[in-house]
Short mmCIF file of C-alpha atoms and ligand atoms in Angstrom, two decimals:
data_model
loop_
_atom_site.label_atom_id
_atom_site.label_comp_id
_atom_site.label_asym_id
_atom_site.label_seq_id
_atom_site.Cartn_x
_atom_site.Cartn_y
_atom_site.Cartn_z
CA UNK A 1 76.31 36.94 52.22
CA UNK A 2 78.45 39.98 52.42
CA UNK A 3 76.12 41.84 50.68
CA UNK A 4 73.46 41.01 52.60
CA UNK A 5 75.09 41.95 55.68
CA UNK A 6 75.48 45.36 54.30
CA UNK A 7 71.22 45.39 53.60
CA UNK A 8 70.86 43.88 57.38
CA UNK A 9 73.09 47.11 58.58
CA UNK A 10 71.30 49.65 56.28
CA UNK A 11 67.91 48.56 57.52
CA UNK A 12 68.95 48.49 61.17
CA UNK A 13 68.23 45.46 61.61
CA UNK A 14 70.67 44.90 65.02
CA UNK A 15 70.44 41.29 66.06
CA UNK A 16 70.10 39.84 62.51
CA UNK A 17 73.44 41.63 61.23
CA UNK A 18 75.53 40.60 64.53
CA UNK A 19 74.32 37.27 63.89
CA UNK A 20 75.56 37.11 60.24
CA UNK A 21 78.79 39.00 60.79
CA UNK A 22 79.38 36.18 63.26
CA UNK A 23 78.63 33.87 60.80
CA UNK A 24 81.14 35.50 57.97
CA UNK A 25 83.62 35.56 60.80
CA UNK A 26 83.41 32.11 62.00
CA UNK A 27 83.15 30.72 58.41
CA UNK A 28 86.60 32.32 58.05
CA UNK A 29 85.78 35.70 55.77
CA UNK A 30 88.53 38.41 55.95
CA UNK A 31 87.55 40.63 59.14
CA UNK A 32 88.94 43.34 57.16
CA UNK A 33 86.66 42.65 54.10
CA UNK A 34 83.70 42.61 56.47
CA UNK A 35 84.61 45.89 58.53
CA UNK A 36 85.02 47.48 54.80
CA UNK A 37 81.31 46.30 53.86
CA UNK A 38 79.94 47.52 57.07
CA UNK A 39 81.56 51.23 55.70
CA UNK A 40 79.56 50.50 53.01
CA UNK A 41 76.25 50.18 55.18
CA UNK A 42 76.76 53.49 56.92
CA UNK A 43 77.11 55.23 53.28
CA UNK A 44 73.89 54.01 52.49
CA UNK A 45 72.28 55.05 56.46
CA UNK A 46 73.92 58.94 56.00
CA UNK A 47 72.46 58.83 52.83
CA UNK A 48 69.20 57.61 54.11
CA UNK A 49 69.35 60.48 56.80
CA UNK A 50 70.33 63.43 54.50
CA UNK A 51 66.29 62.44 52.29
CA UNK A 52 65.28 62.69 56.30
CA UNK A 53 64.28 58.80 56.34
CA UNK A 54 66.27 58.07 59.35
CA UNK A 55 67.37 60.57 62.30
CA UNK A 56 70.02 61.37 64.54
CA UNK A 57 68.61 58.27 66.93
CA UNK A 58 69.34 55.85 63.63
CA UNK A 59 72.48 56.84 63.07
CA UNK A 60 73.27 56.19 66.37
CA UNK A 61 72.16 52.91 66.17
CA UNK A 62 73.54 52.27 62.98
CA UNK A 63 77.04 52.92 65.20
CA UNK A 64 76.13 51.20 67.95
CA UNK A 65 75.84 47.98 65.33
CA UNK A 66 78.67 48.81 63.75
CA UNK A 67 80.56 49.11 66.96
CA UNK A 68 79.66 45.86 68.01
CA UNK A 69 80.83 43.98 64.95
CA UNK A 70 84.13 46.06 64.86
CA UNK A 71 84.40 43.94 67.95
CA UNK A 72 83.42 40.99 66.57
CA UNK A 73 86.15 40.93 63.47
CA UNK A 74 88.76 43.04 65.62
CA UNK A 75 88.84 39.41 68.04
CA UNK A 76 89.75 37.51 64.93
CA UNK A 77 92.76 39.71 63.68
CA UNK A 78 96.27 38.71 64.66
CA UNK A 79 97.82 40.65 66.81
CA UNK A 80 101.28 40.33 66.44
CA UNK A 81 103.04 43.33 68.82
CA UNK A 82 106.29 43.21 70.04
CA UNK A 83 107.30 46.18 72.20
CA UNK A 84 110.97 45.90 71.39
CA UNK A 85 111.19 46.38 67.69
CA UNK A 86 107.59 48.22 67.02
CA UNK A 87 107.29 49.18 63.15
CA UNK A 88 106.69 52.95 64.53
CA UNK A 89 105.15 55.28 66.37
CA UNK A 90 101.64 57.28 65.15
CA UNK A 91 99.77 59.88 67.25
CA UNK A 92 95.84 59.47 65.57
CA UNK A 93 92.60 61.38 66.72
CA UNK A 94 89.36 62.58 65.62
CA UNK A 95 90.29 66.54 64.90
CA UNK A 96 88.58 69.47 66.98
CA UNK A 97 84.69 69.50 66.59
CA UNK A 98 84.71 66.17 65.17
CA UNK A 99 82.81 63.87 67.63
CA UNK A 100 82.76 60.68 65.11
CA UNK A 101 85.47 57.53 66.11
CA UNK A 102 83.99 54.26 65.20
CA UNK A 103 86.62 54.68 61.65
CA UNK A 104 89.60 56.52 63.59
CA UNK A 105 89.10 53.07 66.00
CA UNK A 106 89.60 50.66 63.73
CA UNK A 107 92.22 52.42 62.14
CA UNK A 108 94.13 52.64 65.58
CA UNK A 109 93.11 48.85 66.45
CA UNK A 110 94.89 48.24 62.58
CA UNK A 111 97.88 49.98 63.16
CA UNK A 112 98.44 48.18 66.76
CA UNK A 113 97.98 44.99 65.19
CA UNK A 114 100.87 45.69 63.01
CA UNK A 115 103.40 46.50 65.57
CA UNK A 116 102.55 50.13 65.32
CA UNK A 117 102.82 51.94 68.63
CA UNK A 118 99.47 54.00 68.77
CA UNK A 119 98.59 56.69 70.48
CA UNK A 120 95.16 57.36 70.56
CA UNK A 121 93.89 61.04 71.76
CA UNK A 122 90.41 60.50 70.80
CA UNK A 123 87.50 62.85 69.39
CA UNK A 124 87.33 66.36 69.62
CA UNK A 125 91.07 66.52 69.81
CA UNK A 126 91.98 70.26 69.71
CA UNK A 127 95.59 71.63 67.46
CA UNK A 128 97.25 72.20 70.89
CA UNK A 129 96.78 68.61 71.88
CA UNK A 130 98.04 67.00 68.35
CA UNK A 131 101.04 69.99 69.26
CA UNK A 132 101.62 68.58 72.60
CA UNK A 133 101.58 64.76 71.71
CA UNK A 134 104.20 64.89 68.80
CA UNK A 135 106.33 66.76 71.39
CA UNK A 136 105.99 63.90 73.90
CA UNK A 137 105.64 60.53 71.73
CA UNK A 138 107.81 61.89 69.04
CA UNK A 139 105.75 59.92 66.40
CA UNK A 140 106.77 59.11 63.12
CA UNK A 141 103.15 59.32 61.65
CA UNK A 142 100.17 61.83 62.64
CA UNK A 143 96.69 60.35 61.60
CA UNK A 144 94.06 62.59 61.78
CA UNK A 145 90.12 61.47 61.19
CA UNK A 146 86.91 64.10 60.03
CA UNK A 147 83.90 62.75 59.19
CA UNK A 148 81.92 66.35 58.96
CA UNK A 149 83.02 68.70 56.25
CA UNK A 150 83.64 71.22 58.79
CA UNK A 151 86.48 68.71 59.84
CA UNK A 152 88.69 70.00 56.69
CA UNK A 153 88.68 73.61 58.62
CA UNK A 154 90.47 72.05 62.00
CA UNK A 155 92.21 69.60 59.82
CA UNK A 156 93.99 72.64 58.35
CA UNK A 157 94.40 75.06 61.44
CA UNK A 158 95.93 72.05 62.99
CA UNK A 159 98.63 71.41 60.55
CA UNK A 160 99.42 75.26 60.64
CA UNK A 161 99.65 74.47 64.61
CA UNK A 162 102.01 72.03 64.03
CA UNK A 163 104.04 74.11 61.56
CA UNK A 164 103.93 77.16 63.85
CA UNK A 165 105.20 74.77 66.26
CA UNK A 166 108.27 73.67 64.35
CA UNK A 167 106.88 70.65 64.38
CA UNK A 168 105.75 69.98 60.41
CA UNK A 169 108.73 68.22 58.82
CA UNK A 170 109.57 65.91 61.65
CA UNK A 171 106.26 63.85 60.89
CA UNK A 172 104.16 62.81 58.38
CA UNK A 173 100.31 63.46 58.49
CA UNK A 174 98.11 61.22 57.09
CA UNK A 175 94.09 62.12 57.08
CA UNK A 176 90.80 60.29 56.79
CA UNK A 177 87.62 59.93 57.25
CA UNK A 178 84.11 59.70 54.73
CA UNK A 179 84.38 63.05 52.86
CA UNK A 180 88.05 63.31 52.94
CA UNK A 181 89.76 62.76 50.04
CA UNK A 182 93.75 63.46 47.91
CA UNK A 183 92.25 66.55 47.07
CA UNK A 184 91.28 67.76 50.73
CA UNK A 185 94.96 65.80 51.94
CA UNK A 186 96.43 68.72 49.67
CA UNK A 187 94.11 71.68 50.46
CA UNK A 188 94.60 70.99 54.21
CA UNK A 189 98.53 70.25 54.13
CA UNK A 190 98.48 66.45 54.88
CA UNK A 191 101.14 64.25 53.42
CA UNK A 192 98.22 61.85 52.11
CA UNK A 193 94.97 60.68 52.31
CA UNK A 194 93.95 56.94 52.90
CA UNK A 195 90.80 55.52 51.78
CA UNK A 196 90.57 52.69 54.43
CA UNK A 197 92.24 51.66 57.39
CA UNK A 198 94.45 49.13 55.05
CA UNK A 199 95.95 51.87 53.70
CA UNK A 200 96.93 53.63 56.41
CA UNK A 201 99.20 51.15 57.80
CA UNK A 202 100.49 50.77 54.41
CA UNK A 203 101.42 54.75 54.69
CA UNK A 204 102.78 54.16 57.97
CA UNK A 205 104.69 51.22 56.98
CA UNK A 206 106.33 53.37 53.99
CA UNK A 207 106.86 56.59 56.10
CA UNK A 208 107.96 54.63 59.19
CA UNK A 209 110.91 52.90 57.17
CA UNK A 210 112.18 55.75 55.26
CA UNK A 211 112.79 57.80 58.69
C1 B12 B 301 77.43 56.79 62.86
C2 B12 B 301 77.33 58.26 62.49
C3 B12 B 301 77.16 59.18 63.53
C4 B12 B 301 77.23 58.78 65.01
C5 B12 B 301 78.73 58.68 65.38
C6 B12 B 301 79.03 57.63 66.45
C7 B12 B 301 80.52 57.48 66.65
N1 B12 B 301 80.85 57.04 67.85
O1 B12 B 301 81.35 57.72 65.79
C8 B12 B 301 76.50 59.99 65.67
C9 B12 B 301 75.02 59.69 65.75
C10 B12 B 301 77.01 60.40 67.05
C11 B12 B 301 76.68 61.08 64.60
C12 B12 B 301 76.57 62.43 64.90
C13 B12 B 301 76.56 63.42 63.92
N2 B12 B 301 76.64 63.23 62.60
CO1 B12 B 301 77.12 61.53 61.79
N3 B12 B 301 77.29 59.97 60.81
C14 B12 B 301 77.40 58.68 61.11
C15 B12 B 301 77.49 57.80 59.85
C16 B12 B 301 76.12 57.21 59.57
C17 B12 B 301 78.52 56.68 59.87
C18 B12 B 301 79.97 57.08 60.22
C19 B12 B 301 80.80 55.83 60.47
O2 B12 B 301 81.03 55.44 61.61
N4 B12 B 301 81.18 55.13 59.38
C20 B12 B 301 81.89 53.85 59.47
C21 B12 B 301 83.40 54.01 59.54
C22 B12 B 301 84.07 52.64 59.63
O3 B12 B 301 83.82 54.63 58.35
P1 B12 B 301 84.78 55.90 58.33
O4 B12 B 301 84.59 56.72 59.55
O5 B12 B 301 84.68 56.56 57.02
O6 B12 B 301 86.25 55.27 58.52
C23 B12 B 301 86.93 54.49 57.57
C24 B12 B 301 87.71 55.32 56.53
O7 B12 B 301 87.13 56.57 56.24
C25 B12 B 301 89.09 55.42 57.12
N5 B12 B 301 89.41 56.47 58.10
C26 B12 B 301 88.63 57.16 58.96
N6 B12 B 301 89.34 57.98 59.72
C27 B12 B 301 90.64 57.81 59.38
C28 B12 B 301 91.81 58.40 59.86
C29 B12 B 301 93.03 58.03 59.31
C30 B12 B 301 94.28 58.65 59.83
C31 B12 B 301 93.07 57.06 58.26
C32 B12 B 301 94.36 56.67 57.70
C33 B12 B 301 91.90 56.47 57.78
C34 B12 B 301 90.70 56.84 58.34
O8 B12 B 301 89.26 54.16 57.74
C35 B12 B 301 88.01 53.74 58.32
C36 B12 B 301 87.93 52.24 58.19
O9 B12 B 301 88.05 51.83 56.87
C37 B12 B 301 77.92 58.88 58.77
C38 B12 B 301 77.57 58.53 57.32
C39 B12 B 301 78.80 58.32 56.44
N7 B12 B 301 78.58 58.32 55.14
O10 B12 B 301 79.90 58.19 56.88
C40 B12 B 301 77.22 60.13 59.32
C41 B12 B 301 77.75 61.56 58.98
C42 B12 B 301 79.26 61.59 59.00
N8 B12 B 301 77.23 62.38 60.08
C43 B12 B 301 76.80 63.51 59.68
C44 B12 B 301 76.22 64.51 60.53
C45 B12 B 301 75.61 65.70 59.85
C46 B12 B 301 76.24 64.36 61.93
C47 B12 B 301 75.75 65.39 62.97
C48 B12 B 301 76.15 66.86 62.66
C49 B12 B 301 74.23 65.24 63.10
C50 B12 B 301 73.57 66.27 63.99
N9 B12 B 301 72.77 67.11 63.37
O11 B12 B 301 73.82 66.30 65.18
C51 B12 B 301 76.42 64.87 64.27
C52 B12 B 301 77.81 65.49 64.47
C53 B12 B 301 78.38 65.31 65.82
C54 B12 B 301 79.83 65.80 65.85
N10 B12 B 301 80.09 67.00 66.34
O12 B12 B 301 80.71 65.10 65.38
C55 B12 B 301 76.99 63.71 58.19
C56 B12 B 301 78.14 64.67 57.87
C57 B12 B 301 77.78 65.61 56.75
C58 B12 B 301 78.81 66.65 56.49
N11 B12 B 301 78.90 67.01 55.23
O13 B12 B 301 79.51 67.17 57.32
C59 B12 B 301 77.13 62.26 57.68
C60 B12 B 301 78.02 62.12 56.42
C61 B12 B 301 75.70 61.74 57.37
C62 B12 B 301 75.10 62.40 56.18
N12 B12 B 301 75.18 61.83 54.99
O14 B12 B 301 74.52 63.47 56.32
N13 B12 B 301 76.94 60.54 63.42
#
């Protein structure tokens, strides 16, 4: 069933893979498991658009589905935030020329429903911002999402922001995204890299405790 819900996204096929994801959900499948195969679906879309079988229209709507069942298994994941004793704080966005969020979402959505205070800056977000935020929130974590290769370029210049800043060793920066990786985490400067939203909050969890 899973799998098919990853052929159902693939082929675009909108109504038929809300329906099923509903299905998963309702039957009681890990929203987690199912946000991780609809990942999995968008692999095989980009791929599908780079041999110029799909366009920028279908990737769109390859989103806009995925969007809409991020909803879907987002409504069936505890929430369980207490504003007194929040696990910590993280400052997350989508780095300068980088217009993709659907990922950096669900990260954010993750770390919330694990007591994580999250602030969310958005796409597009330029060093000066990510500068400015861990001034104001003074977060514990920085989380920064690039799904375009040029991402790794304003990935970088943002962490040398942040060390011209003075900034650098009073956070940890985390990074992901599709073509991110432990080797870009080092080239760029980052702390880590996480492969999945999972493992960011298990990051933050680790580099939230030790502070
Ligand atoms: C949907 C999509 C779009 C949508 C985005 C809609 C939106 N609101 O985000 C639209 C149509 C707008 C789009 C535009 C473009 N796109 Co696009 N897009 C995709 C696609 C198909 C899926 C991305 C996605 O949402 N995946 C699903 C999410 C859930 O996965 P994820 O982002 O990887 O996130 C998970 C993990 O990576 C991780 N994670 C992500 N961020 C973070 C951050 C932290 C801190 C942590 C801890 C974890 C983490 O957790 C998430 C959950 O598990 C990818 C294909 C692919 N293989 O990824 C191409 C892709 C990324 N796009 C691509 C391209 C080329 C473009 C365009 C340049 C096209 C164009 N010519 O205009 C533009 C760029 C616009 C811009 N300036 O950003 C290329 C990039 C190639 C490259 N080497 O740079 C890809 C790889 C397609 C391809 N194979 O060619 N795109």
């Amino acid at each position: 069933m899973l799998d098919e819900l990853v052929n159902l996204i693939a082929d675009l096929k909108e109504k038929e893979a809300v329906e099923a994801a509903k299905k998963l959900l309702d039957d009681g499948a890990d929203p987690i498991r199912v946000l991780e195969r609809c990942r999995m679906a968008t692999e095989i879309v980009g791929k599908r658009f780079e041999e110029d079988i799909y366009f920028i229209p279908d990737m769109l709507f390859s989103g806009e589905i995925l969007e809409q069942i991020s909803q879907l298994a987002k409504a069936k994941i505890h929430r369980d935030v207490d504003d007194e004793s929040y696990a910590g704080k993280v400052v997350i966005g989508t780095v300068e020329g980088d217009l993709h969020d659907i990922g950096k979402n669900i990260v954010a959505f993750l770390l919330e429903a694990n007591n994580f205070k999250t602030y969310d800056l958005g796409v597009d977000v330029s060093a000066q911002k990510f500068v400015d935020a861990i001034r104001e929130v003074q977060p514990d974590v920085v989380g920064m999402s690039g799904l375009l290769t040029i991402a790794f370029g304003a990935m970088s210049n943002t962490i040398s922001v942040i060390k011209q800043a003075g900034l650098r060793d009073k956070v940890r920066i985390m990074i992901g995204g599709a073509p991110t990786n432990e080797d870009v985490a080092r080239r760029v400067g980052a702390d880590a890299y996480a492969k999945d939203a999972q493992q960011g909050v298990e990051l933050a969890r680790q580099w939230s405790a030790v502070k």
